mmCIF file of C-alpha atoms in Angstrom:
data_model
loop_
_atom_site.group_PDB
_atom_site.id
_atom_site.type_symbol
_atom_site.label_atom_id
_atom_site.label_comp_id
_atom_site.label_asym_id
_atom_site.label_seq_id
_atom_site.Cartn_x
_atom_site.Cartn_y
_atom_site.Cartn_z
ATOM 1 C CA MET A 1 0.000 0.000 0.000
ATOM 2 C CA ASN A 2 1.977 3.004 -1.283
ATOM 3 C CA ASP A 3 -0.811 5.579 -1.327
ATOM 4 C CA THR A 4 -0.249 7.766 1.752
ATOM 5 C CA SER A 5 -3.921 8.736 1.947
ATOM 6 C CA ALA A 6 -4.928 5.055 1.944
ATOM 7 C CA VAL A 7 -2.411 4.343 4.704
ATOM 8 C CA LYS A 8 -3.832 7.205 6.752
ATOM 9 C CA ASP A 9 -7.380 5.970 6.200
ATOM 10 C CA ALA A 10 -6.386 2.541 7.487
ATOM 11 C CA LEU A 11 -4.588 3.992 10.508
ATOM 12 C CA ARG A 12 -7.573 6.204 11.289
ATOM 13 C CA ARG A 13 -9.671 3.071 11.778
ATOM 14 C CA GLN A 14 -7.172 1.453 14.133
ATOM 15 C CA GLN A 15 -8.300 0.600 17.654
ATOM 16 C CA ILE A 16 -5.947 -0.428 20.466
ATOM 17 C CA GLU A 17 -7.384 -1.518 23.801
ATOM 18 C CA THR A 18 -5.591 -0.609 27.022
ATOM 19 C CA PRO A 19 -5.749 -2.726 30.207
ATOM 20 C CA SER A 20 -7.120 -1.411 33.487
ATOM 21 C CA TRP A 21 -4.304 -3.070 35.424
ATOM 22 C CA ALA A 22 -1.665 -1.015 33.587
ATOM 23 C CA TYR A 23 -2.779 2.045 35.543
ATOM 24 C CA GLY A 24 -2.333 0.561 39.021
ATOM 25 C CA ASN A 25 0.801 -0.122 41.025
ATOM 26 C CA SER A 26 2.652 -3.201 39.827
ATOM 27 C CA GLY A 27 6.015 -4.867 40.155
ATOM 28 C CA THR A 28 7.838 -8.144 40.343
ATOM 29 C CA ARG A 29 7.769 -10.891 42.964
ATOM 30 C CA PHE A 30 10.529 -8.915 44.681
ATOM 31 C CA LYS A 31 8.994 -5.464 44.950
ATOM 32 C CA VAL A 32 6.094 -3.241 43.937
ATOM 33 C CA PHE A 33 7.158 0.393 43.579
ATOM 34 C CA ALA A 34 4.277 2.687 44.487
ATOM 35 C CA GLN A 35 3.662 5.745 42.328
ATOM 36 C CA GLN A 36 1.814 8.984 42.915
ATOM 37 C CA GLY A 37 -1.605 9.551 41.417
ATOM 38 C CA VAL A 38 -2.401 5.855 40.971
ATOM 39 C CA PRO A 39 -6.131 5.054 40.682
ATOM 40 C CA ARG A 40 -7.945 3.746 43.734
ATOM 41 C CA THR A 41 -11.052 2.392 42.036
ATOM 42 C CA PRO A 42 -12.080 0.822 38.725
ATOM 43 C CA GLN A 43 -13.736 4.122 37.852
ATOM 44 C CA GLU A 44 -10.452 5.986 38.272
ATOM 45 C CA LYS A 45 -8.664 3.404 36.124
ATOM 46 C CA ILE A 46 -11.197 4.148 33.397
ATOM 47 C CA ASP A 47 -10.573 7.872 33.874
ATOM 48 C CA ASP A 48 -6.879 7.304 33.195
ATOM 49 C CA ALA A 49 -7.583 5.076 30.206
ATOM 50 C CA ALA A 50 -9.754 7.838 28.789
ATOM 51 C CA GLN A 51 -6.720 10.129 28.799
ATOM 52 C CA VAL A 52 -4.856 7.717 26.523
ATOM 53 C CA HIS A 53 -7.739 7.818 24.058
ATOM 54 C CA ARG A 54 -8.039 11.591 24.406
ATOM 55 C CA PHE A 55 -4.497 12.151 23.179
ATOM 56 C CA THR A 56 -4.057 9.259 20.732
ATOM 57 C CA GLY A 57 -7.566 8.958 19.281
ATOM 58 C CA VAL A 58 -7.209 5.193 18.782
ATOM 59 C CA ALA A 59 -7.691 3.697 22.278
ATOM 60 C CA PRO A 60 -11.484 3.746 22.727
ATOM 61 C CA SER A 61 -11.799 0.716 25.022
ATOM 62 C CA VAL A 62 -10.371 -0.514 28.295
ATOM 63 C CA ALA A 63 -10.152 -4.159 29.371
ATOM 64 C CA VAL A 64 -11.191 -5.055 32.916
ATOM 65 C CA HIS A 65 -9.969 -7.843 35.172
ATOM 66 C CA ILE A 66 -12.223 -9.599 37.650
ATOM 67 C CA PRO A 67 -12.024 -9.480 40.667
ATOM 68 C CA TRP A 68 -9.453 -6.649 40.429
ATOM 69 C CA ASP A 69 -12.177 -4.443 38.921
ATOM 70 C CA LYS A 70 -15.117 -5.884 40.838
ATOM 71 C CA VAL A 71 -17.967 -3.438 41.520
ATOM 72 C CA ASP A 72 -21.519 -3.726 42.784
ATOM 73 C CA ASP A 73 -23.071 -2.234 39.646
ATOM 74 C CA TYR A 74 -21.435 -3.153 36.338
ATOM 75 C CA ALA A 75 -24.007 -1.323 34.254
ATOM 76 C CA ALA A 76 -23.062 1.832 36.139
ATOM 77 C CA LEU A 77 -19.383 1.129 35.450
ATOM 78 C CA ALA A 78 -20.130 0.856 31.735
ATOM 79 C CA ALA A 79 -22.085 4.113 31.924
ATOM 80 C CA HIS A 80 -19.122 5.784 33.618
ATOM 81 C CA ALA A 81 -16.850 4.630 30.794
ATOM 82 C CA LYS A 82 -19.252 5.992 28.185
ATOM 83 C CA GLU A 83 -19.384 9.312 30.004
ATOM 84 C CA LYS A 84 -15.588 9.482 29.802
ATOM 85 C CA GLY A 85 -15.581 8.778 26.066
ATOM 86 C CA VAL A 86 -14.489 5.134 26.154
ATOM 87 C CA ARG A 87 -16.121 1.734 26.575
ATOM 88 C CA ILE A 88 -15.376 -1.466 28.463
ATOM 89 C CA GLY A 89 -13.699 -4.045 26.246
ATOM 90 C CA ALA A 90 -12.606 -7.549 27.128
ATOM 91 C CA VAL A 91 -13.495 -9.052 30.502
ATOM 92 C CA ASN A 92 -10.470 -10.921 31.879
ATOM 93 C CA THR A 93 -10.932 -13.801 34.296
ATOM 94 C CA ASN A 94 -8.742 -14.598 37.298
ATOM 95 C CA VAL A 95 -8.370 -18.203 38.429
ATOM 96 C CA PHE A 96 -4.763 -17.919 39.585
ATOM 97 C CA GLN A 97 -4.744 -15.789 42.745
ATOM 98 C CA ASP A 98 -6.677 -17.895 45.212
ATOM 99 C CA ASP A 99 -5.162 -20.394 47.642
ATOM 100 C CA ASP A 100 -7.559 -23.027 46.318
ATOM 101 C CA TYR A 101 -5.778 -22.878 42.950
ATOM 102 C CA ARG A 102 -2.435 -24.114 44.268
ATOM 103 C CA LEU A 103 -2.803 -27.295 42.181
ATOM 104 C CA GLY A 104 -4.729 -25.669 39.358
ATOM 105 C CA SER A 105 -8.159 -24.233 38.706
ATOM 106 C CA VAL A 106 -10.266 -25.935 36.030
ATOM 107 C CA THR A 107 -7.750 -28.797 35.840
ATOM 108 C CA ASN A 108 -7.419 -29.221 39.606
ATOM 109 C CA PRO A 109 -7.843 -32.825 40.827
ATOM 110 C CA ASP A 110 -10.439 -31.605 43.354
ATOM 111 C CA PRO A 111 -13.904 -31.342 41.737
ATOM 112 C CA LYS A 112 -14.948 -28.679 44.272
ATOM 113 C CA VAL A 113 -12.091 -26.423 43.182
ATOM 114 C CA ARG A 114 -12.918 -27.028 39.525
ATOM 115 C CA ARG A 115 -16.527 -26.046 40.213
ATOM 116 C CA LYS A 116 -15.411 -22.870 41.970
ATOM 117 C CA ALA A 117 -13.215 -21.910 39.014
ATOM 118 C CA LEU A 118 -15.954 -22.601 36.492
ATOM 119 C CA ASP A 119 -18.455 -20.571 38.499
ATOM 120 C CA HIS A 120 -16.074 -17.615 38.296
ATOM 121 C CA LEU A 121 -15.737 -17.977 34.531
ATOM 122 C CA LEU A 122 -19.509 -18.061 34.137
ATOM 123 C CA GLU A 123 -19.831 -15.052 36.445
ATOM 124 C CA CYS A 124 -17.539 -13.159 34.084
ATOM 125 C CA VAL A 125 -19.901 -13.915 31.192
ATOM 126 C CA ASP A 126 -22.680 -12.395 33.304
ATOM 127 C CA ILE A 127 -20.465 -9.304 33.684
ATOM 128 C CA MET A 128 -19.974 -9.239 29.914
ATOM 129 C CA ASP A 129 -23.746 -9.096 29.540
ATOM 130 C CA ALA A 130 -23.961 -6.199 31.992
ATOM 131 C CA VAL A 131 -21.239 -4.053 30.413
ATOM 132 C CA GLY A 132 -21.883 -4.955 26.776
ATOM 133 C CA SER A 133 -18.579 -6.716 26.244
ATOM 134 C CA LYS A 134 -18.084 -9.135 23.345
ATOM 135 C CA ASP A 135 -14.808 -10.763 24.468
ATOM 136 C CA LEU A 136 -14.017 -13.038 27.415
ATOM 137 C CA LYS A 137 -10.282 -13.445 27.966
ATOM 138 C CA LEU A 138 -9.214 -16.782 29.428
ATOM 139 C CA TRP A 139 -5.746 -17.492 30.782
ATOM 140 C CA PHE A 140 -4.959 -20.414 33.055
ATOM 141 C CA SER A 141 -1.864 -20.773 35.202
ATOM 142 C CA ASP A 142 -2.737 -24.460 35.583
ATOM 143 C CA GLY A 143 0.083 -26.948 35.318
ATOM 144 C CA THR A 144 2.407 -29.122 37.379
ATOM 145 C CA ASN A 145 5.868 -28.722 38.853
ATOM 146 C CA TYR A 146 6.981 -32.371 38.983
ATOM 147 C CA PRO A 147 6.774 -35.461 36.781
ATOM 148 C CA GLY A 148 3.971 -37.697 37.989
ATOM 149 C CA GLN A 149 2.330 -34.935 40.026
ATOM 150 C CA ASP A 150 -0.917 -35.359 38.060
ATOM 151 C CA ASP A 151 -2.108 -37.119 34.949
ATOM 152 C CA ILE A 152 -1.441 -34.972 31.862
ATOM 153 C CA ARG A 153 -4.206 -36.482 29.756
ATOM 154 C CA THR A 154 -6.827 -36.254 32.514
ATOM 155 C CA ARG A 155 -6.015 -32.586 32.993
ATOM 156 C CA GLN A 156 -6.732 -31.994 29.313
ATOM 157 C CA ASP A 157 -10.089 -33.726 29.773
ATOM 158 C CA ARG A 158 -10.880 -31.349 32.625
ATOM 159 C CA MET A 159 -9.849 -28.353 30.520
ATOM 160 C CA ASP A 160 -12.123 -29.578 27.711
ATOM 161 C CA GLU A 161 -15.067 -29.852 30.082
ATOM 162 C CA ALA A 162 -14.631 -26.347 31.487
ATOM 163 C CA LEU A 163 -14.142 -24.675 28.118
ATOM 164 C CA ALA A 164 -17.211 -26.421 26.712
ATOM 165 C CA ALA A 165 -19.332 -25.137 29.613
ATOM 166 C CA VAL A 166 -18.125 -21.565 29.072
ATOM 167 C CA TYR A 167 -18.663 -21.828 25.323
ATOM 168 C CA GLU A 168 -22.235 -22.993 25.870
ATOM 169 C CA ARG A 169 -22.927 -19.983 28.117
ATOM 170 C CA LEU A 170 -21.719 -17.375 25.601
ATOM 171 C CA GLY A 171 -24.248 -15.307 23.687
ATOM 172 C CA ASP A 172 -24.460 -15.379 19.913
ATOM 173 C CA ASP A 173 -22.409 -12.176 19.580
ATOM 174 C CA GLN A 174 -19.863 -13.121 22.253
ATOM 175 C CA ARG A 175 -16.687 -15.176 22.110
ATOM 176 C CA PHE A 176 -13.834 -16.260 24.306
ATOM 177 C CA LEU A 177 -10.183 -15.666 23.534
ATOM 178 C CA LEU A 178 -8.000 -18.505 24.809
ATOM 179 C CA GLU A 179 -4.523 -17.480 25.864
ATOM 180 C CA TYR A 180 -1.487 -19.724 26.296
ATOM 181 C CA LYS A 181 1.862 -19.441 28.044
ATOM 182 C CA LEU A 182 4.977 -21.537 27.762
ATOM 183 C CA PHE A 183 5.743 -21.677 31.486
ATOM 184 C CA GLU A 184 5.337 -19.857 34.791
ATOM 185 C CA PRO A 185 4.064 -20.356 37.387
ATOM 186 C CA ALA A 186 4.040 -24.073 36.495
ATOM 187 C CA PHE A 187 7.584 -25.147 35.674
ATOM 188 C CA TYR A 188 7.325 -28.777 34.587
ATOM 189 C CA MET A 189 4.172 -28.802 32.479
ATOM 190 C CA THR A 190 1.614 -26.122 31.632
ATOM 191 C CA ASP A 191 -1.866 -27.262 30.592
ATOM 192 C CA LEU A 192 -2.098 -24.602 27.847
ATOM 193 C CA PRO A 193 1.561 -24.068 26.920
ATOM 194 C CA ASP A 194 1.432 -23.042 23.265
ATOM 195 C CA TRP A 195 -0.664 -21.839 20.348
ATOM 196 C CA GLY A 196 -1.208 -25.363 19.016
ATOM 197 C CA THR A 197 -2.830 -26.554 22.239
ATOM 198 C CA SER A 198 -5.026 -23.474 22.407
ATOM 199 C CA TYR A 199 -5.913 -23.845 18.724
ATOM 200 C CA ALA A 200 -6.858 -27.513 19.164
ATOM 201 C CA HIS A 201 -9.248 -26.695 22.013
ATOM 202 C CA CYS A 202 -10.792 -23.793 20.066
ATOM 203 C CA LEU A 203 -11.133 -25.798 16.866
ATOM 204 C CA LYS A 204 -13.100 -28.476 18.692
ATOM 205 C CA LEU A 205 -15.570 -25.960 20.132
ATOM 206 C CA GLY A 206 -16.444 -23.742 17.182
ATOM 207 C CA PRO A 207 -16.382 -20.141 15.904
ATOM 208 C CA LYS A 208 -16.968 -18.467 19.271
ATOM 209 C CA ALA A 209 -13.623 -19.851 20.545
ATOM 210 C CA GLN A 210 -10.499 -18.140 19.242
ATOM 211 C CA VAL A 211 -6.816 -17.942 20.106
ATOM 212 C CA VAL A 212 -5.173 -14.855 21.585
ATOM 213 C CA VAL A 213 -1.445 -14.359 21.075
ATOM 214 C CA ASP A 214 0.502 -12.789 23.941
ATOM 215 C CA THR A 215 3.803 -11.690 22.429
ATOM 216 C CA GLY A 216 5.666 -12.473 25.658
ATOM 217 C CA HIS A 217 4.449 -16.058 26.101
ATOM 218 C CA HIS A 218 6.789 -17.953 23.788
ATOM 219 C CA ALA A 219 10.126 -19.706 23.910
ATOM 220 C CA PRO A 220 13.123 -17.609 22.796
ATOM 221 C CA GLY A 221 13.463 -17.606 19.030
ATOM 222 C CA THR A 222 9.825 -18.504 18.345
ATOM 223 C CA ASN A 223 8.611 -17.117 15.017
ATOM 224 C CA ILE A 224 5.492 -15.356 16.268
ATOM 225 C CA GLU A 225 4.621 -13.959 12.861
ATOM 226 C CA PHE A 226 4.276 -17.521 11.547
ATOM 227 C CA ILE A 227 1.768 -18.252 14.305
ATOM 228 C CA VAL A 228 -0.134 -15.097 13.393
ATOM 229 C CA ALA A 229 -0.160 -15.975 9.683
ATOM 230 C CA PHE A 230 -1.348 -19.516 10.362
ATOM 231 C CA LEU A 231 -4.137 -18.539 12.753
ATOM 232 C CA LEU A 232 -5.355 -15.800 10.425
ATOM 233 C CA ARG A 233 -5.412 -18.262 7.550
ATOM 234 C CA GLU A 234 -7.555 -20.616 9.649
ATOM 235 C CA GLY A 235 -9.835 -17.857 10.918
ATOM 236 C CA LYS A 236 -8.832 -18.525 14.511
ATOM 237 C CA LEU A 237 -6.846 -15.430 15.501
ATOM 238 C CA GLY A 238 -8.970 -13.625 18.059
ATOM 239 C CA GLY A 239 -6.488 -11.009 19.142
ATOM 240 C CA PHE A 240 -3.228 -9.958 20.714
ATOM 241 C CA ASP A 241 -1.863 -9.101 24.121
ATOM 242 C CA PHE A 242 0.951 -6.772 23.074
ATOM 243 C CA ASN A 243 4.058 -6.336 25.199
ATOM 244 C CA SER A 244 7.826 -6.849 24.928
ATOM 245 C CA ARG A 245 10.206 -9.353 26.479
ATOM 246 C CA PHE A 246 13.904 -9.834 26.908
ATOM 247 C CA TYR A 247 13.936 -13.135 28.795
ATOM 248 C CA ALA A 248 10.476 -14.448 29.649
ATOM 249 C CA ASP A 249 7.063 -12.865 30.170
ATOM 250 C CA ASP A 250 8.526 -9.475 31.028
ATOM 251 C CA ASP A 251 5.443 -7.405 30.120
ATOM 252 C CA LEU A 252 7.594 -4.489 29.004
ATOM 253 C CA MET A 253 6.312 -1.809 26.652
ATOM 254 C CA VAL A 254 5.385 -3.168 23.242
ATOM 255 C CA GLY A 255 8.142 -2.645 20.697
ATOM 256 C CA ALA A 256 10.716 -1.862 23.374
ATOM 257 C CA ALA A 257 12.839 -4.992 22.982
ATOM 258 C CA ASP A 258 12.376 -5.849 19.307
ATOM 259 C CA PRO A 259 10.478 -3.263 17.230
ATOM 260 C CA PHE A 260 11.358 -5.210 14.081
ATOM 261 C CA GLN A 261 9.434 -8.210 15.429
ATOM 262 C CA LEU A 262 6.400 -6.002 16.037
ATOM 263 C CA PHE A 263 6.632 -4.772 12.433
ATOM 264 C CA ARG A 264 6.868 -8.349 11.138
ATOM 265 C CA ILE A 265 3.808 -9.338 13.156
ATOM 266 C CA MET A 266 1.798 -6.356 11.940
ATOM 267 C CA TYR A 267 2.786 -7.100 8.349
ATOM 268 C CA GLU A 268 1.293 -10.588 8.649
ATOM 269 C CA VAL A 269 -1.839 -9.053 10.167
ATOM 270 C CA VAL A 270 -2.157 -6.707 7.189
ATOM 271 C CA ARG A 271 -1.243 -9.460 4.703
ATOM 272 C CA GLY A 272 -3.823 -11.848 6.167
ATOM 273 C CA GLY A 273 -6.652 -9.325 6.287
ATOM 274 C CA GLY A 274 -6.691 -9.209 10.083
ATOM 275 C CA TYR A 275 -6.284 -5.446 10.177
ATOM 276 C CA ASP A 276 -9.817 -4.920 8.901
ATOM 277 C CA PRO A 277 -11.993 -4.239 12.007
ATOM 278 C CA ALA A 278 -14.678 -6.464 10.482
ATOM 279 C CA THR A 279 -12.482 -9.525 11.072
ATOM 280 C CA GLY A 280 -12.721 -8.995 14.831
ATOM 281 C CA VAL A 281 -9.008 -9.288 15.617
ATOM 282 C CA ALA A 282 -8.581 -7.425 18.911
ATOM 283 C CA PHE A 283 -5.406 -5.437 19.550
ATOM 284 C CA MET A 284 -4.800 -5.026 23.267
ATOM 285 C CA LEU A 285 -1.845 -3.958 25.380
ATOM 286 C CA ASP A 286 -0.957 -6.235 28.291
ATOM 287 C CA GLN A 287 1.742 -4.446 30.207
ATOM 288 C CA CYS A 288 2.614 -3.631 33.793
ATOM 289 C CA HIS A 289 4.471 -0.353 34.148
ATOM 290 C CA ASN A 290 6.606 -1.117 37.177
ATOM 291 C CA ILE A 291 9.033 1.817 37.089
ATOM 292 C CA GLU A 292 7.769 4.058 34.290
ATOM 293 C CA PRO A 293 4.804 6.473 34.548
ATOM 294 C CA LYS A 294 1.516 4.709 33.881
ATOM 295 C CA ILE A 295 -0.424 6.884 31.437
ATOM 296 C CA HIS A 296 2.715 8.086 29.707
ATOM 297 C CA GLY A 297 3.761 4.461 29.225
ATOM 298 C CA GLN A 298 0.412 3.517 27.695
ATOM 299 C CA ILE A 299 0.482 6.476 25.313
ATOM 300 C CA ARG A 300 3.993 5.570 24.166
ATOM 301 C CA SER A 301 2.923 1.954 23.699
ATOM 302 C CA VAL A 302 -0.044 2.947 21.541
ATOM 303 C CA MET A 303 2.305 5.095 19.471
ATOM 304 C CA ASN A 304 4.697 2.162 19.070
ATOM 305 C CA VAL A 305 1.897 -0.013 17.679
ATOM 306 C CA GLN A 306 0.824 2.802 15.375
ATOM 307 C CA GLU A 307 4.348 3.169 13.986
ATOM 308 C CA ALA A 308 4.759 -0.570 13.382
ATOM 309 C CA THR A 309 1.353 -0.686 11.710
ATOM 310 C CA ALA A 310 2.121 2.291 9.475
ATOM 311 C CA LYS A 311 5.335 0.643 8.294
ATOM 312 C CA ALA A 312 3.502 -2.623 7.651
ATOM 313 C CA LEU A 313 0.930 -0.765 5.543
ATOM 314 C CA LEU A 314 3.750 0.812 3.509
ATOM 315 C CA VAL A 315 5.141 -2.513 2.277
ATOM 316 C CA ASP A 316 4.945 -2.464 -1.532
ATOM 317 C CA ALA A 317 2.895 -5.632 -1.956
ATOM 318 C CA ASP A 318 3.217 -5.736 -5.735
ATOM 319 C CA ALA A 319 6.989 -5.341 -5.716
ATOM 320 C CA LEU A 320 7.295 -7.869 -2.924
ATOM 321 C CA ARG A 321 5.186 -10.473 -4.722
ATOM 322 C CA ALA A 322 7.112 -9.956 -7.987
ATOM 323 C CA ALA A 323 10.411 -10.502 -6.204
ATOM 324 C CA GLN A 324 9.069 -13.522 -4.348
ATOM 325 C CA ASP A 325 7.593 -15.112 -7.464
ATOM 326 C CA GLY A 326 10.838 -14.544 -9.315
ATOM 327 C CA GLY A 327 12.872 -16.162 -6.586
ATOM 328 C CA HIS A 328 14.824 -12.930 -5.994
ATOM 329 C CA VAL A 329 15.738 -13.421 -2.357
ATOM 330 C CA LEU A 330 17.582 -10.193 -1.618
ATOM 331 C CA GLU A 331 15.220 -8.040 -3.693
ATOM 332 C CA ALA A 332 12.255 -9.367 -1.728
ATOM 333 C CA ASN A 333 14.010 -8.731 1.559
ATOM 334 C CA ALA A 334 14.927 -5.222 0.393
ATOM 335 C CA VAL A 335 11.279 -4.365 -0.257
ATOM 336 C CA PHE A 336 10.461 -5.527 3.240
ATOM 337 C CA MET A 337 13.336 -3.595 4.824
ATOM 338 C CA ASP A 338 12.574 -0.423 2.882
ATOM 339 C CA ALA A 339 9.184 -0.255 4.554
ATOM 340 C CA TYR A 340 10.609 -1.003 7.996
ATOM 341 C CA ASN A 341 13.295 1.660 7.638
ATOM 342 C CA THR A 342 10.788 4.335 6.646
ATOM 343 C CA ASP A 343 10.418 7.093 9.242
ATOM 344 C CA VAL A 344 6.643 7.300 9.711
ATOM 345 C CA ARG A 345 6.583 9.759 12.590
ATOM 346 C CA SER A 346 5.765 12.771 10.403
ATOM 347 C CA LEU A 347 3.004 10.805 8.659
ATOM 348 C CA LEU A 348 1.425 9.952 12.019
ATOM 349 C CA ALA A 349 1.803 13.539 13.229
ATOM 350 C CA GLU A 350 -0.067 14.730 10.123
ATOM 351 C CA LEU A 351 -2.742 12.113 10.690
ATOM 352 C CA ARG A 352 -3.291 13.233 14.281
ATOM 353 C CA GLU A 353 -3.662 16.840 13.220
ATOM 354 C CA GLU A 354 -6.201 15.779 10.599
ATOM 355 C CA MET A 355 -8.075 13.975 13.395
ATOM 356 C CA GLY A 356 -8.094 17.143 15.492
ATOM 357 C CA LEU A 357 -5.410 15.897 17.842
ATOM 358 C CA HIS A 358 -2.049 17.283 18.923
ATOM 359 C CA PRO A 359 0.694 15.834 16.699
ATOM 360 C CA ASP A 360 2.678 14.766 19.783
ATOM 361 C CA PRO A 361 0.406 12.841 22.205
ATOM 362 C CA VAL A 362 3.032 12.644 24.953
ATOM 363 C CA ALA A 363 3.708 16.382 24.896
ATOM 364 C CA ALA A 364 -0.028 17.102 24.875
ATOM 365 C CA TYR A 365 -0.611 14.829 27.854
ATOM 366 C CA LYS A 366 2.224 16.370 29.850
ATOM 367 C CA ALA A 367 0.927 19.865 29.126
ATOM 368 C CA SER A 368 -2.640 18.964 30.105
ATOM 369 C CA GLY A 369 -1.947 19.034 33.833
ATOM 370 C CA TYR A 370 -3.926 15.799 34.327
ATOM 371 C CA PHE A 371 -1.143 14.013 36.183
ATOM 372 C CA GLU A 372 -0.614 16.862 38.636
ATOM 373 C CA ARG A 373 -4.345 17.066 39.248
ATOM 374 C CA VAL A 374 -4.834 13.378 40.059
ATOM 375 C CA VAL A 375 -1.735 13.340 42.280
ATOM 376 C CA ALA A 376 -3.438 15.991 44.394
ATOM 377 C CA GLU A 377 -6.876 14.359 44.264
ATOM 378 C CA ARG A 378 -5.764 10.791 45.019
ATOM 379 C CA LYS A 379 -3.676 11.350 48.137
ATOM 380 C CA ASP A 380 -6.078 9.457 50.375
ATOM 381 C CA GLY A 381 -7.434 5.915 50.089
ATOM 382 C CA GLN A 382 -5.906 2.641 48.957
ATOM 383 C CA ALA A 383 -4.103 2.738 45.622
ATOM 384 C CA ALA A 384 -5.036 -0.032 43.205
ATOM 385 C CA GLY A 385 -2.335 -2.560 42.451
ATOM 386 C CA TRP A 386 -1.587 -5.942 41.027
ATOM 387 C CA GLY A 387 -4.017 -8.264 42.734
ATOM 388 C CA ALA A 388 -6.239 -5.455 43.970
#
């Protein structure tokens, strides 16, 4: 796509969801570093998410995590989001932070624990109904630490049973996105360790079950863009949890560690038709800003995705196909690299001005005085954080 106006039109339609938990205090298993102005309630998390959309124009939804964002009135929470100019997106489940889940949740050998976990998943579908959400995000920390600890095949049977029950509960316009993770916190065997396992479960259930790719959940050297291309081809790519990693699931800012990888992924999204909003591929950030400012970090992350997407849209598809069909290895690679090496910052600045936005979202946010205001307003009360 070489037409700049066509690239801008595509970028104007882009939507990137931010996560409520990115705005609270977070850290590692060693330390959580508290920051000033952190939200104390789900409503205040939404307020902060609305600032990201205000200055970028492409972040109109915020994902929630239950019970971290538990409230008495979910319809009122959705109304609050609408009032702030955003909406509630995916509802994320949590079956990994309760003592009962020490040996797993839906794959736990204890049927009472499995029932408890399933009840929570079904409760989250009820919440989807209340807030108007279309996506249920499922991630399971279930697995084992030692050979022989539990029966691998039986645990897959239990996973099947739970996923089928959730699938049956979904409405016609709802779906679940099944996440996977190579390891952690289970270190010997994870029940949903890779995209193939997630894909197999989703394929068995039907069109309302799709795979979500977390860019930090793979072994080093994994070709994530191949996974994206394959799932798009099969109609099973539900969305992304964007972040960056150096070693494991680091949850650093998307594009921070390997911006070229992000470009390669976005090219496959464009190539496979997944960039069209009608396909339903959800683009969400899944990051915990442990030492960097929260809202600033989310704005920068949205900008990183925008830049990678713009470069992917600039790949000369005709020239690339001609070089590929002719077997011209270096010429094909050169077409690809030309797009990646294009500086798209001025193009995006022009686009923002055309959308009525400041060309520099970070500068606009800093000048708005929002951070100073919430620091003063949020001095009292309990700051939200990971697990709260």
